[in-house]
PDB file of N, CA and C and ligand atoms in Angstrom:
ATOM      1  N   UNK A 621      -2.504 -30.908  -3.413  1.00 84.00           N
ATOM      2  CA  UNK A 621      -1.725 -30.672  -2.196  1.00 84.00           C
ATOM      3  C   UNK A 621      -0.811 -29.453  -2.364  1.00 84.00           C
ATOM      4  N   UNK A 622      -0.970 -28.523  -1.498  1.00 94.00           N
ATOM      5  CA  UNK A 622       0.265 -27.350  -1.314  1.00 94.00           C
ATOM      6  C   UNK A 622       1.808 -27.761  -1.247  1.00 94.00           C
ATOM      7  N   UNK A 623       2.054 -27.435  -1.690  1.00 97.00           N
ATOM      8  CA  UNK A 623       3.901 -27.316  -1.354  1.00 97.00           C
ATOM      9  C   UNK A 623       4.740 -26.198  -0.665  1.00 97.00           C
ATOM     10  N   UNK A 624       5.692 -26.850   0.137  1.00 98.00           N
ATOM     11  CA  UNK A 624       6.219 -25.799   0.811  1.00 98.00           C
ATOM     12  C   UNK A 624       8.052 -25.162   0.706  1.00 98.00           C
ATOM     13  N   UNK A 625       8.679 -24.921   0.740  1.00 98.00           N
ATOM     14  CA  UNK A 625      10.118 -24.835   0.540  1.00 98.00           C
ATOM     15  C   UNK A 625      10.453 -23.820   1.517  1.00 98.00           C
ATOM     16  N   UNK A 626      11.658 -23.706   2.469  1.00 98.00           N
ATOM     17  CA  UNK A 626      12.149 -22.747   3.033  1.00 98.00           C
ATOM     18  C   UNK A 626      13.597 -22.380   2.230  1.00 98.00           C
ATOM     19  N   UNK A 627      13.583 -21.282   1.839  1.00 99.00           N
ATOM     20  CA  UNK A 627      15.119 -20.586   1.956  1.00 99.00           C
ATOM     21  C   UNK A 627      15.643 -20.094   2.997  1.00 99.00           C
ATOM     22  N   UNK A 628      16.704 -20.835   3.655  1.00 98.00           N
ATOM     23  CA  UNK A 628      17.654 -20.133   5.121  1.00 98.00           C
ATOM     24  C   UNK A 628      19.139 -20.198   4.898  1.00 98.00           C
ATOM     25  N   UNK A 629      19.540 -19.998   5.586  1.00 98.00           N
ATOM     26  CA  UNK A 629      21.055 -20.988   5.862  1.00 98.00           C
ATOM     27  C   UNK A 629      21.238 -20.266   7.480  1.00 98.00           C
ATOM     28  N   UNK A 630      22.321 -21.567   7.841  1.00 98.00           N
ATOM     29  CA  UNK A 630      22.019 -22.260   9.288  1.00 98.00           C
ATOM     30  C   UNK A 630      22.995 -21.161   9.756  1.00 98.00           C
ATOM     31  N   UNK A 631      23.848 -19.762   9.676  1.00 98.00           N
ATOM     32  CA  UNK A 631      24.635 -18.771  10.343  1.00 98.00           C
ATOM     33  C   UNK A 631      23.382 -17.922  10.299  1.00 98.00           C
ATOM     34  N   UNK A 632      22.170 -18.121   9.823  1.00 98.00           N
ATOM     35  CA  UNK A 632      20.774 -16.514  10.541  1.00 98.00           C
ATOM     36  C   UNK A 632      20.030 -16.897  11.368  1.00 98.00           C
ATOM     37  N   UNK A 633      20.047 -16.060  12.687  1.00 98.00           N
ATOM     38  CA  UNK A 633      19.309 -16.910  14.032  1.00 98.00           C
ATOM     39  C   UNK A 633      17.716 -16.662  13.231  1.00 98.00           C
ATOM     40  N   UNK A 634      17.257 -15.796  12.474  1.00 98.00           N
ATOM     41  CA  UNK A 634      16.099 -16.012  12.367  1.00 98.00           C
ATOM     42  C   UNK A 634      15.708 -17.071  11.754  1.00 98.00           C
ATOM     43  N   UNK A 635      16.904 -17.762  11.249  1.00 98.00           N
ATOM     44  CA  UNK A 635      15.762 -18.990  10.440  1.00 98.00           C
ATOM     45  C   UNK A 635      16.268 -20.078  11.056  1.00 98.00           C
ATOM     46  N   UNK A 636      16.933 -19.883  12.035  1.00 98.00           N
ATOM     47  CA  UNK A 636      16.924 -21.274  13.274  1.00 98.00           C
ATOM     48  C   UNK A 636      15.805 -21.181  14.195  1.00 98.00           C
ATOM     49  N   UNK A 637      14.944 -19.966  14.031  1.00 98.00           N
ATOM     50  CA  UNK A 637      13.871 -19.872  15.122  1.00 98.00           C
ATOM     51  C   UNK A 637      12.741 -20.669  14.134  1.00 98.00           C
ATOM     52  N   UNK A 638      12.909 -20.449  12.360  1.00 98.00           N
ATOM     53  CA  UNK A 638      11.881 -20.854  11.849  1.00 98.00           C
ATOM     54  C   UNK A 638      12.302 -22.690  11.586  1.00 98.00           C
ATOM     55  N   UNK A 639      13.263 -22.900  12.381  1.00 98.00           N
ATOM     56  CA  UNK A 639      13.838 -24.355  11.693  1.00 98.00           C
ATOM     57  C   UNK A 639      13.493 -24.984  12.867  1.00 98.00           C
ATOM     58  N   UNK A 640      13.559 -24.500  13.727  1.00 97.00           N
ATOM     59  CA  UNK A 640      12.934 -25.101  15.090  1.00 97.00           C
ATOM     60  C   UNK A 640      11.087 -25.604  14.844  1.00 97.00           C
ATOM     61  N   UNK A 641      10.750 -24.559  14.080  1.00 96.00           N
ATOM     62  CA  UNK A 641       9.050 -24.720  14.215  1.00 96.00           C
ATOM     63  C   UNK A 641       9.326 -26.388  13.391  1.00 96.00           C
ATOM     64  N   UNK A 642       9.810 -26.389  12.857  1.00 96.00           N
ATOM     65  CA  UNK A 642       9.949 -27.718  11.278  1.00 96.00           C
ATOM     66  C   UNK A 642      10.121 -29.031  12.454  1.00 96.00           C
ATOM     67  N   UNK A 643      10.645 -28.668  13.343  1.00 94.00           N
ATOM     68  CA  UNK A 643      10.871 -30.319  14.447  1.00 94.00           C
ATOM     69  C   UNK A 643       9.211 -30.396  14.815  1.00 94.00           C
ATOM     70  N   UNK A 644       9.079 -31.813  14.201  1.00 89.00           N
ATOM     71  CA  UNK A 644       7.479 -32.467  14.446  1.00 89.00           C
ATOM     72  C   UNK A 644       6.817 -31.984  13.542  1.00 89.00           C
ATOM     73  N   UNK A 645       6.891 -31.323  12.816  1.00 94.00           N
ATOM     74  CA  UNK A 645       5.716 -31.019  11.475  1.00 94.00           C
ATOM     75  C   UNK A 645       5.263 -31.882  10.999  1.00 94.00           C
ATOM     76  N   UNK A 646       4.005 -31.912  11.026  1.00 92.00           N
ATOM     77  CA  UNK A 646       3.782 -33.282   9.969  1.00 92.00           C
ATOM     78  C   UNK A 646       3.886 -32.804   8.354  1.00 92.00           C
ATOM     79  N   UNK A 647       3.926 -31.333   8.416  1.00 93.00           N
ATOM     80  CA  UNK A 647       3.913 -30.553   6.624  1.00 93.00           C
ATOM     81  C   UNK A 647       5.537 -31.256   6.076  1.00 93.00           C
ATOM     82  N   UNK A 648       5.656 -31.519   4.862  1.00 96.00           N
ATOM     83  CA  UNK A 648       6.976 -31.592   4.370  1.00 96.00           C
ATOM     84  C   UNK A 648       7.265 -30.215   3.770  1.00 96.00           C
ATOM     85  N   UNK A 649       8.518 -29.674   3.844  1.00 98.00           N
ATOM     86  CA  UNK A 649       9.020 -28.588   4.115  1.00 98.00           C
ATOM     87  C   UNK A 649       9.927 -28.729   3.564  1.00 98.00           C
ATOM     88  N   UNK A 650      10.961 -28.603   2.126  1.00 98.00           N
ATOM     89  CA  UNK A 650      11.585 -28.870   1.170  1.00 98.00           C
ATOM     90  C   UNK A 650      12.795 -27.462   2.066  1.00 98.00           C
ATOM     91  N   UNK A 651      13.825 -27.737   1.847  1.00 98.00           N
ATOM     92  CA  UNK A 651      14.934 -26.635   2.516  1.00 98.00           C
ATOM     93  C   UNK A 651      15.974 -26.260   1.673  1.00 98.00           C
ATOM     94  N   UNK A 652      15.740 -24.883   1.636  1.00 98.00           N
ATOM     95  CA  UNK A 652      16.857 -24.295   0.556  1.00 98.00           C
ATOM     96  C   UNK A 652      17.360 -23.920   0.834  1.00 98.00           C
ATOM     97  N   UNK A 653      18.762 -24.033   1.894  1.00 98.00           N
ATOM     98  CA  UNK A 653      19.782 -23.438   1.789  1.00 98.00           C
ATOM     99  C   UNK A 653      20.777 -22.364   0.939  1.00 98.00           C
ATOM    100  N   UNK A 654      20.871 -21.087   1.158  1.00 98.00           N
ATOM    101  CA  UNK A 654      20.786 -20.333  -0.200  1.00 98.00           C
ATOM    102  C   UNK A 654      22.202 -19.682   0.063  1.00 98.00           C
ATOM    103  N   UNK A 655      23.342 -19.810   1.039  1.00 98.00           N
ATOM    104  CA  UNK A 655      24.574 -19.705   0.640  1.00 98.00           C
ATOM    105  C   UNK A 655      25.235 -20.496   0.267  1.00 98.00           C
ATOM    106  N   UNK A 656      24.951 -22.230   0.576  1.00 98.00           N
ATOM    107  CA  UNK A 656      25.426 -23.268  -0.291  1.00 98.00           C
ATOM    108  C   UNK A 656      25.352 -23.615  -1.239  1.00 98.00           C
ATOM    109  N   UNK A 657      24.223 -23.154  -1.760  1.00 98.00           N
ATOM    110  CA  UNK A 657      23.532 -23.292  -3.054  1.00 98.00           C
ATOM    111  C   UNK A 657      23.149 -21.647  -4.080  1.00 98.00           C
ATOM    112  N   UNK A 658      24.205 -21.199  -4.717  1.00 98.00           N
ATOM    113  CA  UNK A 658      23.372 -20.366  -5.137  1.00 98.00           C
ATOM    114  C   UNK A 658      22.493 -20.363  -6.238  1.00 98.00           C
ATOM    115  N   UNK A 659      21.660 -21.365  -6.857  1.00 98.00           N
ATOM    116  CA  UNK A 659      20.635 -21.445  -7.695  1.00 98.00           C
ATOM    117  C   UNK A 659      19.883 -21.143  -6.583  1.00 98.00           C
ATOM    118  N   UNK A 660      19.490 -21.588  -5.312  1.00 98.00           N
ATOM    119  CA  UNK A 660      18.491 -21.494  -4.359  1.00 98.00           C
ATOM    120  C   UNK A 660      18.158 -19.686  -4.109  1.00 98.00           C
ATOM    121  N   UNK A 661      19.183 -19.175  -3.961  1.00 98.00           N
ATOM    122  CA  UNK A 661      19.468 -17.679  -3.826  1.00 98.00           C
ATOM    123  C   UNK A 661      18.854 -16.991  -4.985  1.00 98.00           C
ATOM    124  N   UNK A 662      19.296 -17.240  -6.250  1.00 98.00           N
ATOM    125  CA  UNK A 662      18.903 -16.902  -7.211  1.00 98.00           C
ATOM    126  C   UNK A 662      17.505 -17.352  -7.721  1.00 98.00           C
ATOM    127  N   UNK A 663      16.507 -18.654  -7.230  1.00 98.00           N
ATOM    128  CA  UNK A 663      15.271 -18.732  -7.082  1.00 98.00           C
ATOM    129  C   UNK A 663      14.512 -17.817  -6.328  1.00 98.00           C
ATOM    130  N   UNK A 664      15.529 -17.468  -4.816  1.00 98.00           N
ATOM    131  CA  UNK A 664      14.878 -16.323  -4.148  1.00 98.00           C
ATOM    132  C   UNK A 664      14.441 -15.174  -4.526  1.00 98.00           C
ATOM    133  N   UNK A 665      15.425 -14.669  -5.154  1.00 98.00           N
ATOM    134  CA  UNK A 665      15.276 -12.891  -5.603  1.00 98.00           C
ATOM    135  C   UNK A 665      14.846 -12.910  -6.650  1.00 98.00           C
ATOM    136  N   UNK A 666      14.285 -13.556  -7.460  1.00 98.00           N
ATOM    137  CA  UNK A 666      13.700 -13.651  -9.037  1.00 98.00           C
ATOM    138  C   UNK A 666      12.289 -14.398  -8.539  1.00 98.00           C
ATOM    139  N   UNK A 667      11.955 -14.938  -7.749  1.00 98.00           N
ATOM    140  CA  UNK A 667      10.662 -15.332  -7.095  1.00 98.00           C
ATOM    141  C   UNK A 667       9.725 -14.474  -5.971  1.00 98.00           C
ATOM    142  N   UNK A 668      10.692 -14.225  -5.069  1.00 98.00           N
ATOM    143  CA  UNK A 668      10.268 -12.909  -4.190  1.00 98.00           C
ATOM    144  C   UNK A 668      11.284 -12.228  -4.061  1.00 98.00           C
ATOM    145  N   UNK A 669      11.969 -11.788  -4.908  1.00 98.00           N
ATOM    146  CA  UNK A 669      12.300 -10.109  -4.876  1.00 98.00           C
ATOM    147  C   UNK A 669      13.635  -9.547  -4.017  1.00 98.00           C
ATOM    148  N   UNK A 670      13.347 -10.451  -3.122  1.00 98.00           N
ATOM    149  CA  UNK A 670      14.852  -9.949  -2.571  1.00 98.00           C
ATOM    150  C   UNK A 670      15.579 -11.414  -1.658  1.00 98.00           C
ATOM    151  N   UNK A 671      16.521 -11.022  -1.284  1.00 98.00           N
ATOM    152  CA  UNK A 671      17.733 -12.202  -0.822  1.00 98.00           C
ATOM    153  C   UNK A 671      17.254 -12.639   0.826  1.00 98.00           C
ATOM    154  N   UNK A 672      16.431 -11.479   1.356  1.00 98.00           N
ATOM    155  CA  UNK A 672      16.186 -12.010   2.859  1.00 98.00           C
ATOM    156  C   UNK A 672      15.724 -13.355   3.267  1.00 98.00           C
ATOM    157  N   UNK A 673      16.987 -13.710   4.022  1.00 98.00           N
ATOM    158  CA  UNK A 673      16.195 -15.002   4.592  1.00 98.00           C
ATOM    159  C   UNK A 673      15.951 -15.111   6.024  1.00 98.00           C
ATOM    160  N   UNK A 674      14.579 -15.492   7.236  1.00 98.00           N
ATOM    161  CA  UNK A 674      13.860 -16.961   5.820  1.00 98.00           C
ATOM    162  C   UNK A 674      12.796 -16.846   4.872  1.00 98.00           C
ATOM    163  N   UNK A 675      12.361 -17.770   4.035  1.00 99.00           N
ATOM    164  CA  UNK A 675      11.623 -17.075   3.494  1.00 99.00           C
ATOM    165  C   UNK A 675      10.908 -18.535   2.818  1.00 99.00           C
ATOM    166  N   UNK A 676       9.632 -18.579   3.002  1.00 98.00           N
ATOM    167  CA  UNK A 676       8.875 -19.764   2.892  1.00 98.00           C
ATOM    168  C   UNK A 676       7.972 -19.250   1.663  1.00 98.00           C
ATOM    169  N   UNK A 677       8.066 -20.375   0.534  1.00 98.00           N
ATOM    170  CA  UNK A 677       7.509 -20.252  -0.598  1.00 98.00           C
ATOM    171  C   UNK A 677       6.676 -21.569  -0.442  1.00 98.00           C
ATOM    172  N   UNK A 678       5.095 -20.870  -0.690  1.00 98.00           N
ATOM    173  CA  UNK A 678       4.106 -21.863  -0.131  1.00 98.00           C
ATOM    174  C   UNK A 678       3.486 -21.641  -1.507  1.00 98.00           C
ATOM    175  N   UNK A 679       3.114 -23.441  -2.494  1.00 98.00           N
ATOM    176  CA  UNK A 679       2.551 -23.309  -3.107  1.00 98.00           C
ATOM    177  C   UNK A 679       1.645 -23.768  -3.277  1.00 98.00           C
ATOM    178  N   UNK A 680       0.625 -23.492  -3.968  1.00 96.00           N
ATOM    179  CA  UNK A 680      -0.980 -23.965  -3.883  1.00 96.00           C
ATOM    180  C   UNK A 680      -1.325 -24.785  -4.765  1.00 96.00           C
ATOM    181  N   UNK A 681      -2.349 -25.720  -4.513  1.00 95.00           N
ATOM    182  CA  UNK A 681      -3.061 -26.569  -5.223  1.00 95.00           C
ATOM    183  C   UNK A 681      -3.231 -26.131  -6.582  1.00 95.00           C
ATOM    184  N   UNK A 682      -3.408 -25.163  -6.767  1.00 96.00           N
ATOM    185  CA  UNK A 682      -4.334 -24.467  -8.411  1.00 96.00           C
ATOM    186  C   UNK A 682      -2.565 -23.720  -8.436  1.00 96.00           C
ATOM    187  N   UNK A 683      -1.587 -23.858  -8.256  1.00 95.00           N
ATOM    188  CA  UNK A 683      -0.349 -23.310  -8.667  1.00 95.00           C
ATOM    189  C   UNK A 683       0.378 -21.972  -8.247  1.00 95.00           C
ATOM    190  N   UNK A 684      -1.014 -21.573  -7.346  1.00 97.00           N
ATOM    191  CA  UNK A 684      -0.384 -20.167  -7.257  1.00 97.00           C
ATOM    192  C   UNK A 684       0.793 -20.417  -6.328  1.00 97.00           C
ATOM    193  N   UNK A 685       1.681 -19.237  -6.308  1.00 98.00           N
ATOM    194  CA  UNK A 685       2.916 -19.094  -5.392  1.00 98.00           C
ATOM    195  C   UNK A 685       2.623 -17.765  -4.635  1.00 98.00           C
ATOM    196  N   UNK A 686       3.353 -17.858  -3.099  1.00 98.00           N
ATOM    197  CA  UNK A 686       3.848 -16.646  -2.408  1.00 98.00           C
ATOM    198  C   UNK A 686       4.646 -16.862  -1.282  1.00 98.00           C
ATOM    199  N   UNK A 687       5.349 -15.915  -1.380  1.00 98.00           N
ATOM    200  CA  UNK A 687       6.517 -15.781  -1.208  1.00 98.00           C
ATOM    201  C   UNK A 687       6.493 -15.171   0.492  1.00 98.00           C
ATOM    202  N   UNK A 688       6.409 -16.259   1.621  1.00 98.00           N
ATOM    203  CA  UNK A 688       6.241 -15.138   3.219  1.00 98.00           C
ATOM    204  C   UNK A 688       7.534 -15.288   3.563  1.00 98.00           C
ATOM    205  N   UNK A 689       8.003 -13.497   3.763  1.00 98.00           N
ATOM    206  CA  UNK A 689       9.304 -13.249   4.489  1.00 98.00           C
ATOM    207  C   UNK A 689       9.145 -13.267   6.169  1.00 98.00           C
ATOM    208  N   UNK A 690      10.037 -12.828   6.976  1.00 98.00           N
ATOM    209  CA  UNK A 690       9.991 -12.432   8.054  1.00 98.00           C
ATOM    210  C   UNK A 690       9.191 -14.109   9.020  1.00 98.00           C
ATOM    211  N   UNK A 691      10.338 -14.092   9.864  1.00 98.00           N
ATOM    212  CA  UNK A 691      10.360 -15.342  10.800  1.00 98.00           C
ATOM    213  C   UNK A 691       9.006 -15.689  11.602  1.00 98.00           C
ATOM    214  N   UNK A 692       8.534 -14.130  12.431  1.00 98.00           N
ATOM    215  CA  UNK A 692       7.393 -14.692  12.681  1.00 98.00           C
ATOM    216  C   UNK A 692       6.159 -14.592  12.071  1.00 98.00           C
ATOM    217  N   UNK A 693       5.701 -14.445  11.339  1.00 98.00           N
ATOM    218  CA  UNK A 693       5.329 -14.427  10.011  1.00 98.00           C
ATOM    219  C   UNK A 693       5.016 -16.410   9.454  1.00 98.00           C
ATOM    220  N   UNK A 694       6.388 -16.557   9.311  1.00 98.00           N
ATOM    221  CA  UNK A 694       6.671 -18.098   8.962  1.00 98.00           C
ATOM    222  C   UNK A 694       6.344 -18.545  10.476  1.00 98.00           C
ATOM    223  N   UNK A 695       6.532 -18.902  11.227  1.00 97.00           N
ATOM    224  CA  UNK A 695       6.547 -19.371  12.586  1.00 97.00           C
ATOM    225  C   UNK A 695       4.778 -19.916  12.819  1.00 97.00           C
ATOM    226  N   UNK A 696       4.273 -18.770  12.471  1.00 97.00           N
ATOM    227  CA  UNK A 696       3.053 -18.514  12.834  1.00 97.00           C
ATOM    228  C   UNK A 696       2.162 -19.616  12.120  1.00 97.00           C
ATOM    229  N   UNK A 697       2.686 -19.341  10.662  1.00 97.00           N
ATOM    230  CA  UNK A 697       1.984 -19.756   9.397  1.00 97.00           C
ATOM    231  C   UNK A 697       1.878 -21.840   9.681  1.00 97.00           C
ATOM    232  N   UNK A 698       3.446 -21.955  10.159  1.00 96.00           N
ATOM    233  CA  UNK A 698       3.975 -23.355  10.022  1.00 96.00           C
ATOM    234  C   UNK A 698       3.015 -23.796  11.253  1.00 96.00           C
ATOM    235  N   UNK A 699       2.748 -23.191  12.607  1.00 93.00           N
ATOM    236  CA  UNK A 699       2.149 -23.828  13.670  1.00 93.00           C
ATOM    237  C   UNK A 699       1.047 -24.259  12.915  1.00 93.00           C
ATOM    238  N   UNK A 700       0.023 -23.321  12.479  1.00 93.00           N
ATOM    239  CA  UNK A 700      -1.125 -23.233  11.951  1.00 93.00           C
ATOM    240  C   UNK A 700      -1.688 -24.618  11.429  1.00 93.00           C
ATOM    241  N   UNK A 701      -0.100 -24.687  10.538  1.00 90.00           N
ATOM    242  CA  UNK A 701      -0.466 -25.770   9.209  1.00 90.00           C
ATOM    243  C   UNK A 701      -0.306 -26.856  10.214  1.00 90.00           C
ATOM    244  N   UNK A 702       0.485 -27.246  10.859  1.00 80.00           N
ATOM    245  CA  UNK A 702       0.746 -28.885  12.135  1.00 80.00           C
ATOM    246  C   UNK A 702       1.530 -29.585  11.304  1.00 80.00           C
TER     247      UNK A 702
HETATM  248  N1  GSH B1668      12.906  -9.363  10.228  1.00 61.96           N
HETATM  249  C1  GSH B1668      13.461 -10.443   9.467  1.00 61.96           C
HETATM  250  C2  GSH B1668      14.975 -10.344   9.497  1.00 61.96           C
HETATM  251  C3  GSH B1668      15.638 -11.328   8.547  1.00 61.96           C
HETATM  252  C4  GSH B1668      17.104 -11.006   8.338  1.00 61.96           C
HETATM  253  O1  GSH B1668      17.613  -9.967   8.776  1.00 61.96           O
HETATM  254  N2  GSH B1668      17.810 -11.908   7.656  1.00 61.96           N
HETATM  255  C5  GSH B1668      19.190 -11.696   7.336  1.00 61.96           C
HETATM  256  C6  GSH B1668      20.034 -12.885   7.755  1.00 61.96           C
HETATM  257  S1  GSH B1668      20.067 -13.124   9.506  1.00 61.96           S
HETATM  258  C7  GSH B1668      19.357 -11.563   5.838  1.00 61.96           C
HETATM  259  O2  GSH B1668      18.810 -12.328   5.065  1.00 61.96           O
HETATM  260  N3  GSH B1668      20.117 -10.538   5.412  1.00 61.96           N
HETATM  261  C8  GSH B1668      20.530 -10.412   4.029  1.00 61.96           C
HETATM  262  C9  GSH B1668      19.495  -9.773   3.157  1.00 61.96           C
HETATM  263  O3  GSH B1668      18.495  -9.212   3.636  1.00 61.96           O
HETATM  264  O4  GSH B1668      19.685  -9.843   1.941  1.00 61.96           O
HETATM  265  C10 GSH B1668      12.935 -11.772  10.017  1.00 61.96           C
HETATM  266  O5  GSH B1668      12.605 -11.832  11.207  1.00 61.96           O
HETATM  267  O6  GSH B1668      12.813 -12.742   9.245  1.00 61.96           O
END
């Protein structure tokens, strides 16, 4: 099974547009808040590279990781999955 995690925090309208897609998902969607938390922040930029949020770290069955920035981007990805 894939795994999913978002890094946001709730003052960036872009990742209230991607937190909106998360109402009714049937995907579980692990949430990293990354100004409350800064280990979460610091998973960010040492995982994908930089601090922008949101930023959905989708991981795969066989382990791989990647790292999708940019809201609609995520938006898109999350409909997809249901
Ligand atoms: N085009 C991006 C914009 C994301 C963006 O600007 N995020 C801001 C917060 S609202 C941010 O993380 N800025 C700090 C940074 O880039 O380190 C998207 O739609 O996801």
């Amino acid at each position: 099974m894939s795994s999913f995690a978002l890094y946001y925090y709730d003052q960036c309208p872009f990742c209230q547009l991607v937190l909106r897609e998360l109402n009714g998902l049937k995907t579980q969607v692990e949430l990293k808040n990354t100004l409350m938390v800064p280990q979460n922040r610091q998973e960010l930029v040492q995982g994908g590279g930089r601090t922008t949020v949101p930023c959905l770290r989708i991981t795969q069955d066989n382990g791989s990781v990647e790292w999708l920035y940019e809201s609609s981007d995520i938006a898109r990805y999350l409909k997809k999955l249901g």
